[in-house]
PDB file of C-alpha atoms in Angstrom:
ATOM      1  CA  UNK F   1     -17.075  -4.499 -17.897  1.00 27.00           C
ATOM      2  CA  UNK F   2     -20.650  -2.908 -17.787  1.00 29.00           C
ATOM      3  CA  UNK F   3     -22.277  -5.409 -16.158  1.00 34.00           C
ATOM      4  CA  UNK F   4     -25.007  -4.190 -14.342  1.00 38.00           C
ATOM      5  CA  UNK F   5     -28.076  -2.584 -16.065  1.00 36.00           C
ATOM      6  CA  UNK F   6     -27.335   1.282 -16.116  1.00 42.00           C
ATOM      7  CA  UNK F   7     -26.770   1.156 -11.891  1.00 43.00           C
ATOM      8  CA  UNK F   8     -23.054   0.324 -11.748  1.00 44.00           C
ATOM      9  CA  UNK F   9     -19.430   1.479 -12.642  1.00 52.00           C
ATOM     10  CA  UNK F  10     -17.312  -1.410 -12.270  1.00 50.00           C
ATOM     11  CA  UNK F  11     -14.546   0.384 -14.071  1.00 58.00           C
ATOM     12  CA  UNK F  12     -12.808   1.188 -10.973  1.00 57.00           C
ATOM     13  CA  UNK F  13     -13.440  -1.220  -8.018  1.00 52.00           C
ATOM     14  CA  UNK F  14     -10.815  -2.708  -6.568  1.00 55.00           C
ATOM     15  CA  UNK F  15     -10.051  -6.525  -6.994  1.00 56.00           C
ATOM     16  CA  UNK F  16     -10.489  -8.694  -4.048  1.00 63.00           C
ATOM     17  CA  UNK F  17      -7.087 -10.426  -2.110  1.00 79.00           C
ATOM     18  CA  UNK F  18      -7.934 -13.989  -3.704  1.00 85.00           C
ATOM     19  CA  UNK F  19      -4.646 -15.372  -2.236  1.00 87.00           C
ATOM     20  CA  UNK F  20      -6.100 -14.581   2.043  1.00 86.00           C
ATOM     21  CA  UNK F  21      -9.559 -15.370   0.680  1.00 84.00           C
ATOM     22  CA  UNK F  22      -8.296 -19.165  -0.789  1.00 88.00           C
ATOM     23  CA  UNK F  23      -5.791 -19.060   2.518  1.00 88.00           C
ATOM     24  CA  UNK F  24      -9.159 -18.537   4.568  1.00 86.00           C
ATOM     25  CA  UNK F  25     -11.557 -20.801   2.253  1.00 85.00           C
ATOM     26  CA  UNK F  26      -8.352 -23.571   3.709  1.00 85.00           C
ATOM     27  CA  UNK F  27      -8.281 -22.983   6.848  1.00 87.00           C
ATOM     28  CA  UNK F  28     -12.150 -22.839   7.313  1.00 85.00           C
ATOM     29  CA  UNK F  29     -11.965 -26.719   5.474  1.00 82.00           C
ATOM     30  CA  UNK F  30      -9.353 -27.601   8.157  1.00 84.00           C
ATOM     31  CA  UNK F  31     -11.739 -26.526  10.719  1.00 87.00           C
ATOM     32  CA  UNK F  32     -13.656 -28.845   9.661  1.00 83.00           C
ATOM     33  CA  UNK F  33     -16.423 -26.521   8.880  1.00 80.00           C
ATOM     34  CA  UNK F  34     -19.112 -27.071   6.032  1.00 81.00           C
ATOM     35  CA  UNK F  35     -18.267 -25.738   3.273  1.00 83.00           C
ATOM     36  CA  UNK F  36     -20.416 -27.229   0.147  1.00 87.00           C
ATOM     37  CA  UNK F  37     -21.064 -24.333  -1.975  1.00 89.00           C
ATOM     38  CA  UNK F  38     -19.389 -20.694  -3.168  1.00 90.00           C
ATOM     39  CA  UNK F  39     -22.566 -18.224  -2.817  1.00 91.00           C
ATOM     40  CA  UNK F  40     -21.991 -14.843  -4.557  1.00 91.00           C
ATOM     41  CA  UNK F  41     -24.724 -12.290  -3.155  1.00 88.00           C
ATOM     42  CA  UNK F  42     -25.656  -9.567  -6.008  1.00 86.00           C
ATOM     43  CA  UNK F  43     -22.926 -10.806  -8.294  1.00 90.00           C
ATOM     44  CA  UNK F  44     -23.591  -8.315 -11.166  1.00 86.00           C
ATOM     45  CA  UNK F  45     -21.815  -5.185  -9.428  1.00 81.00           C
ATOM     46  CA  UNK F  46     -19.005  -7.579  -8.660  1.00 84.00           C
ATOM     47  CA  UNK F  47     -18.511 -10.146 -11.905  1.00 89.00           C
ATOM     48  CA  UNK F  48     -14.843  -8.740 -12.697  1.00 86.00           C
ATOM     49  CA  UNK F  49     -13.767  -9.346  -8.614  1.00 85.00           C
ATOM     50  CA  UNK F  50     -15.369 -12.798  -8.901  1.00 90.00           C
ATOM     51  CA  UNK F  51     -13.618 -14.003 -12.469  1.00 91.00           C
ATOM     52  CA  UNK F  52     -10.406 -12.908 -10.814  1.00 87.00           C
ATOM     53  CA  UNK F  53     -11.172 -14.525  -7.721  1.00 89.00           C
ATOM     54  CA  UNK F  54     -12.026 -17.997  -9.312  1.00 92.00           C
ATOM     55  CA  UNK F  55      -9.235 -17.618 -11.407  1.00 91.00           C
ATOM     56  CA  UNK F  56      -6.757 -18.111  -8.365  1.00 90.00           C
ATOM     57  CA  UNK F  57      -8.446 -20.947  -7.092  1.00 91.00           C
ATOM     58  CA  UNK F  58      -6.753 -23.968  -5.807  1.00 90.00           C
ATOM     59  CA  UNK F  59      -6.255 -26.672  -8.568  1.00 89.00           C
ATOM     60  CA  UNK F  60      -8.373 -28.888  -6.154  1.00 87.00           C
ATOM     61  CA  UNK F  61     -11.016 -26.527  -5.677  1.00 87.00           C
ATOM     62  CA  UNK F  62     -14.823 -28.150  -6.982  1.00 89.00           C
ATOM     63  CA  UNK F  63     -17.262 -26.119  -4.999  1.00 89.00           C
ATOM     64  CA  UNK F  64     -20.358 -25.615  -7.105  1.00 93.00           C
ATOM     65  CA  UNK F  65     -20.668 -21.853  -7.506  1.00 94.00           C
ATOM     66  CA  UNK F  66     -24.027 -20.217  -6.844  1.00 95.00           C
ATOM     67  CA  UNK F  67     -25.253 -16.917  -7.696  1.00 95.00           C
ATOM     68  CA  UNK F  68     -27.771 -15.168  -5.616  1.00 93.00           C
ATOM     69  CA  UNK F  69     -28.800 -12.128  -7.925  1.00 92.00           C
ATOM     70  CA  UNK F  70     -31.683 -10.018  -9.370  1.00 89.00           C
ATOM     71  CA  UNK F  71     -33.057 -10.165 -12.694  1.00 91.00           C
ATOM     72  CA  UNK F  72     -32.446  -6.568 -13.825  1.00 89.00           C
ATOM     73  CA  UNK F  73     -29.274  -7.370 -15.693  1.00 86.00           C
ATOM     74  CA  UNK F  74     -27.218  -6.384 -18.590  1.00 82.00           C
ATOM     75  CA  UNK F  75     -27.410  -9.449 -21.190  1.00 80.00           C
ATOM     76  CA  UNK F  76     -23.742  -9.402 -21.048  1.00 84.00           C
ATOM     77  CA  UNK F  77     -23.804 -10.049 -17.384  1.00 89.00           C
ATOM     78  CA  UNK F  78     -25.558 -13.556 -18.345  1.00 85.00           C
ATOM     79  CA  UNK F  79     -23.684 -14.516 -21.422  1.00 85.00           C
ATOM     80  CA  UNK F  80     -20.470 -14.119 -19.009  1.00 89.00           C
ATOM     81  CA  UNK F  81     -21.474 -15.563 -15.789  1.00 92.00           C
ATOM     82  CA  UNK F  82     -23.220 -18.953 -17.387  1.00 89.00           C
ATOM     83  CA  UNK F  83     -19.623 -19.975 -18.245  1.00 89.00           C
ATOM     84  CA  UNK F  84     -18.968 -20.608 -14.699  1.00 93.00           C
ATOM     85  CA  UNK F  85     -22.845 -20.606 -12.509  1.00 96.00           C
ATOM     86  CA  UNK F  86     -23.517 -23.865 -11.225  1.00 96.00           C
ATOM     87  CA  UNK F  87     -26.668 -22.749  -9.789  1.00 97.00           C
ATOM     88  CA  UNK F  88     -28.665 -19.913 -10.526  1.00 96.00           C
ATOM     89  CA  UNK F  89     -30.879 -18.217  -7.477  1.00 96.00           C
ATOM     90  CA  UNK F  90     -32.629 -15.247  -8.426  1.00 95.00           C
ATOM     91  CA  UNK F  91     -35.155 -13.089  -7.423  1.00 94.00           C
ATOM     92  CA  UNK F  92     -38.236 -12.357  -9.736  1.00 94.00           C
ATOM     93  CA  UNK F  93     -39.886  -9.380  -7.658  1.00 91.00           C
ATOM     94  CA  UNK F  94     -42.172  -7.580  -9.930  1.00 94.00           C
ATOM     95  CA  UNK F  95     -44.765  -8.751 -13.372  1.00 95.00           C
ATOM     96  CA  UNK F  96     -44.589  -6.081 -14.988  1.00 93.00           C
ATOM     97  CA  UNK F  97     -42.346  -3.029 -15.643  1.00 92.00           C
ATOM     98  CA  UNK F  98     -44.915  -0.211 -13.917  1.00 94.00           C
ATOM     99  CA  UNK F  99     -44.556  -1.890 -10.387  1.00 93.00           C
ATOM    100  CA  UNK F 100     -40.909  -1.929 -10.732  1.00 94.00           C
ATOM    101  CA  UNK F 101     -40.263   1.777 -12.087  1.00 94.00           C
ATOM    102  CA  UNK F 102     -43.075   2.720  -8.816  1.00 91.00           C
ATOM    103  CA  UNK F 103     -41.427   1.157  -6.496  1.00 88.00           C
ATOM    104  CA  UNK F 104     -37.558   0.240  -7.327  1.00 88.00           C
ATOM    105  CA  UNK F 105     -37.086   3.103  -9.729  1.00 90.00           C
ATOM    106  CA  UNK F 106     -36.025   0.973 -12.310  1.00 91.00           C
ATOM    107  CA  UNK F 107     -37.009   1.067 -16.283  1.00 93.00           C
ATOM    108  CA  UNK F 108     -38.242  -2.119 -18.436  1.00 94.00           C
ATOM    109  CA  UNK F 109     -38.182  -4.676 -15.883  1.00 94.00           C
ATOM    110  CA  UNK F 110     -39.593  -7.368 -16.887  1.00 94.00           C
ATOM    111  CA  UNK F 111     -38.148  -7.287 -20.345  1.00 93.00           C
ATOM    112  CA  UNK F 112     -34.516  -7.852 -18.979  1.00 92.00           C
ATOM    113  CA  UNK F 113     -36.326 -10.260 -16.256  1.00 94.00           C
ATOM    114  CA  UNK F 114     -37.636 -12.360 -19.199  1.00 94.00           C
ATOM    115  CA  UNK F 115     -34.369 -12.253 -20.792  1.00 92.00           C
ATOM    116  CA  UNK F 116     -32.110 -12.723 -17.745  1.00 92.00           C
ATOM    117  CA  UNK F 117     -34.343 -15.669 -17.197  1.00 94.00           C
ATOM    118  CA  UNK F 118     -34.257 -17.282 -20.680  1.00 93.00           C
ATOM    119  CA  UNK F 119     -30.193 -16.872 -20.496  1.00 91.00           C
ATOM    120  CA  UNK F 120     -30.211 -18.904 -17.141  1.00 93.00           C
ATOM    121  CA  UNK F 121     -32.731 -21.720 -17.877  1.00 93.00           C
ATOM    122  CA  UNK F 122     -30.511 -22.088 -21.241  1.00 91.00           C
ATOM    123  CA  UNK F 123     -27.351 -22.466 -19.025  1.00 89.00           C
ATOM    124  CA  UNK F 124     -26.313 -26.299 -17.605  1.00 87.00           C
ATOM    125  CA  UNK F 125     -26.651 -25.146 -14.673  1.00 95.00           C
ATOM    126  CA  UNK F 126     -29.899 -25.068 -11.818  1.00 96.00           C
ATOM    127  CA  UNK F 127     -32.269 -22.415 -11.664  1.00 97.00           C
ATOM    128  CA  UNK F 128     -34.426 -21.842  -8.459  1.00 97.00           C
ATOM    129  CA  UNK F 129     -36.211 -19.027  -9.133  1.00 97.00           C
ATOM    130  CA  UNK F 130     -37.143 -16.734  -5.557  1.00 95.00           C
ATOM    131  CA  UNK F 131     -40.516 -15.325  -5.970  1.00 94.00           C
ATOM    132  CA  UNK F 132     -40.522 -11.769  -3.478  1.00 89.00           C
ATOM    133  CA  UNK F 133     -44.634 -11.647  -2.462  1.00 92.00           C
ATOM    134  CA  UNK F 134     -45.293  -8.442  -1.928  1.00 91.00           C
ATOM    135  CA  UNK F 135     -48.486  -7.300  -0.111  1.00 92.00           C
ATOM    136  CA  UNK F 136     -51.166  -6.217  -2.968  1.00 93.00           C
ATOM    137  CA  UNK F 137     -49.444  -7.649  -5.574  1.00 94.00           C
ATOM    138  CA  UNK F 138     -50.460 -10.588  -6.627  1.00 96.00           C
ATOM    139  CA  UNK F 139     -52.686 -10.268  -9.784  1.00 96.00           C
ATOM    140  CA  UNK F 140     -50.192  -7.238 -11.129  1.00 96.00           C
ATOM    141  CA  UNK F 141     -47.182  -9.054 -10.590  1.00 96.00           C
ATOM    142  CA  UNK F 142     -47.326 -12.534  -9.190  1.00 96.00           C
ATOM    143  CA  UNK F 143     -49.355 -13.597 -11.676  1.00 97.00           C
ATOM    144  CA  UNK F 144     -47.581 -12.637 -14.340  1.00 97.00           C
ATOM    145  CA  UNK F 145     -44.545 -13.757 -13.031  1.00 97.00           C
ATOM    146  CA  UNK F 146     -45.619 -17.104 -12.761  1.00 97.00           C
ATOM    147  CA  UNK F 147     -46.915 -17.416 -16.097  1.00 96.00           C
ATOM    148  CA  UNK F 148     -43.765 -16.208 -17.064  1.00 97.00           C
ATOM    149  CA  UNK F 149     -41.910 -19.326 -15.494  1.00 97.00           C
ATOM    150  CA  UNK F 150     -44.333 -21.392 -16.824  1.00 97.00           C
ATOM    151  CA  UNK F 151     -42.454 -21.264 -20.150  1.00 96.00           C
ATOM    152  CA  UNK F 152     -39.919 -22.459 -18.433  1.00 96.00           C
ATOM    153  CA  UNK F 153     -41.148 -24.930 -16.687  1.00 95.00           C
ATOM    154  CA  UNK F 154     -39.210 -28.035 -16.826  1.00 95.00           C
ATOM    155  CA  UNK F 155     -36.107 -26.150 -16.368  1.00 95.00           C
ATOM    156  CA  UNK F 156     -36.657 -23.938 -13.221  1.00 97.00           C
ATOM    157  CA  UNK F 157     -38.140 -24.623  -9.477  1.00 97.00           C
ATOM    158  CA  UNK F 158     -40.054 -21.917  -7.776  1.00 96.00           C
ATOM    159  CA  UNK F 159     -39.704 -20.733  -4.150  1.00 95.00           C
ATOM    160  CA  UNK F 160     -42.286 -18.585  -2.706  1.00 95.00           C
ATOM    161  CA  UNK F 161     -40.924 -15.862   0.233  1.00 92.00           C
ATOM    162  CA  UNK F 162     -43.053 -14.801   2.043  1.00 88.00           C
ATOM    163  CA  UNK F 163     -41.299 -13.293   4.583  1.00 85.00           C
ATOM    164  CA  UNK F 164     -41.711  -9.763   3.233  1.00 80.00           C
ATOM    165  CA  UNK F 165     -41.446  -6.805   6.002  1.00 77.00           C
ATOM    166  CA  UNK F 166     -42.027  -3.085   5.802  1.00 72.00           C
ATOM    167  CA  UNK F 167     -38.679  -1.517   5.781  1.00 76.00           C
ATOM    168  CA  UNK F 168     -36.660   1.805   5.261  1.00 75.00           C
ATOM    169  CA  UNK F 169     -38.870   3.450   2.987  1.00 75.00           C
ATOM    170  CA  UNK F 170     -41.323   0.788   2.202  1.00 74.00           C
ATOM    171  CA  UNK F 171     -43.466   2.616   4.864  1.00 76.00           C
ATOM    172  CA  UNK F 172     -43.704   5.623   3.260  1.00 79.00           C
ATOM    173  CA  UNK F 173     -46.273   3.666   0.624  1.00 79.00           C
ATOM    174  CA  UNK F 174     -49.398   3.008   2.023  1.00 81.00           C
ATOM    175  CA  UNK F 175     -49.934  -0.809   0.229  1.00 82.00           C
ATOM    176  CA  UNK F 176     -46.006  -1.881   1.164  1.00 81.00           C
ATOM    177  CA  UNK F 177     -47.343  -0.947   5.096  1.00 82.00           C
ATOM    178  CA  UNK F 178     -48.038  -4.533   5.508  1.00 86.00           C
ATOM    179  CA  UNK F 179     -47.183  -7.876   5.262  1.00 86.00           C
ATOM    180  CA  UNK F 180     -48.901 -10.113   3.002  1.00 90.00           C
ATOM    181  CA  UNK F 181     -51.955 -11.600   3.813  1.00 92.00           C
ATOM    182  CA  UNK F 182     -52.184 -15.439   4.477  1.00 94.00           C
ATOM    183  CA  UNK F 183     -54.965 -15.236   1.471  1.00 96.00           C
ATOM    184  CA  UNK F 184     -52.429 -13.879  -0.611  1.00 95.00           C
ATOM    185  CA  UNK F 185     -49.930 -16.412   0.101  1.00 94.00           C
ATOM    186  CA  UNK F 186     -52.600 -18.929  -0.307  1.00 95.00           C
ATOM    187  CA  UNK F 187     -53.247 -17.516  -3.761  1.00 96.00           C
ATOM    188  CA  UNK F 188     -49.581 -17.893  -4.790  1.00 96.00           C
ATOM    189  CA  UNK F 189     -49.417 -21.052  -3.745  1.00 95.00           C
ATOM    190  CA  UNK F 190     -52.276 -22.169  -5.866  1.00 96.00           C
ATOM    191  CA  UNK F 191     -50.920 -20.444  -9.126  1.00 96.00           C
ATOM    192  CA  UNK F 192     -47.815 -21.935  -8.315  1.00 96.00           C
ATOM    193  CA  UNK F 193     -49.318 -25.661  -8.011  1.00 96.00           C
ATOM    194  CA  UNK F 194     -51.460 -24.928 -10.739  1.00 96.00           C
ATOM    195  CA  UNK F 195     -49.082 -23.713 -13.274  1.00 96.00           C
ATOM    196  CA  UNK F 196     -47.452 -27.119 -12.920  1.00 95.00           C
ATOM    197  CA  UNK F 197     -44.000 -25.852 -11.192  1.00 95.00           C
ATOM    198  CA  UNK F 198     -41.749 -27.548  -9.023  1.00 91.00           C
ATOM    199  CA  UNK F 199     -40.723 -26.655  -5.883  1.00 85.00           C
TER     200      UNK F 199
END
């Protein structure tokens, strides 16, 4: 599979051990522990490991899957994973595709954004759509991005992080120095309520 947009080879990872992984998914259960969902964290590098994982699952297994993901995805990714995504969680971090090629090195964006989007909201399954504030960013990206979920409206609810911290080489940009401001968060929240989406 080519799954990811232009990042990833999947052609030769190896394929998890589903057999300890359902043995440990068991024994967890017995332990009482719990378990009410199967999260997959950045599922596009991974989708051929997780189709063969699933695949093996106990006849009794009825978890709903979630995948926690980005939006810069190959439309294939989509059109293969809604077959088995109970509940979609991704992250929507930039409104346009100059923020995202400054900062994440990454080309068109929010075209595959908008599309990865459009594929999940069409899905049965729930979207909650993570909105990343970043400091500086809110008419250039925020903004956008919520009007862009305002199309979709009805079918998605919005949470706002705003937990962002300068890390790694975030600090070598003078605007990602700093969290974002409380007016900024404010600001979200407004175009959030205003826009008419759900929490």
């Amino acid at each position: 599979y080519c799954i990811d947009h232009d990042l990833w080879d999947t052609n030769n990872l190896d394929l998890v051990d589903s057999k300890s992984f359902w043995r440990r998914i068991n024994q967890l259960r017995q332990w009482k522990y719990p378990i009410n969902t199967l999260e997959f964290t950045n599922p596009t590098e991974s989708l051929p490991a997780i189709l063969h994982l699933l695949q093996h699952a106990p006849d009794d297994f009825n978890l709903p899957i979630v995948f926690n993901c980005h939006l810069y995805s190959a439309e294939s990714f989509c059109e293969i994973a809604t077959e088995i995504v109970d509940v979609w969680l991704p992250d929507l971090r930039y409104g346009n595709s100059k923020c995202a090629k400054k900062f994440s090195s990454v080309d068109d964006y929010f075209k595959h954004a908008a599309c990865g989007l459009k594929a999940m909201v069409n899905s049965e399954a729930k979207v909650i759509v993570r909105i990343l504030l970043l400091p500086g960013h809110v008419d250039c990206c925020h903004q956008p991005s919520i009007e862009l979920l305002r199309q979709h409206k009805n079918h998605v609810r919005v949470s706002v992080l705003d937990q962002y911290i300068p890390e790694y080489m975030a600090t070598e940009r003078e605007e990602l120095r700093k969290p974002a401001s409380s007016e900024e968060i404010r600001r979200v929240e407004v175009l959030v309520n205003e826009n008419g989406l759900s929490k």
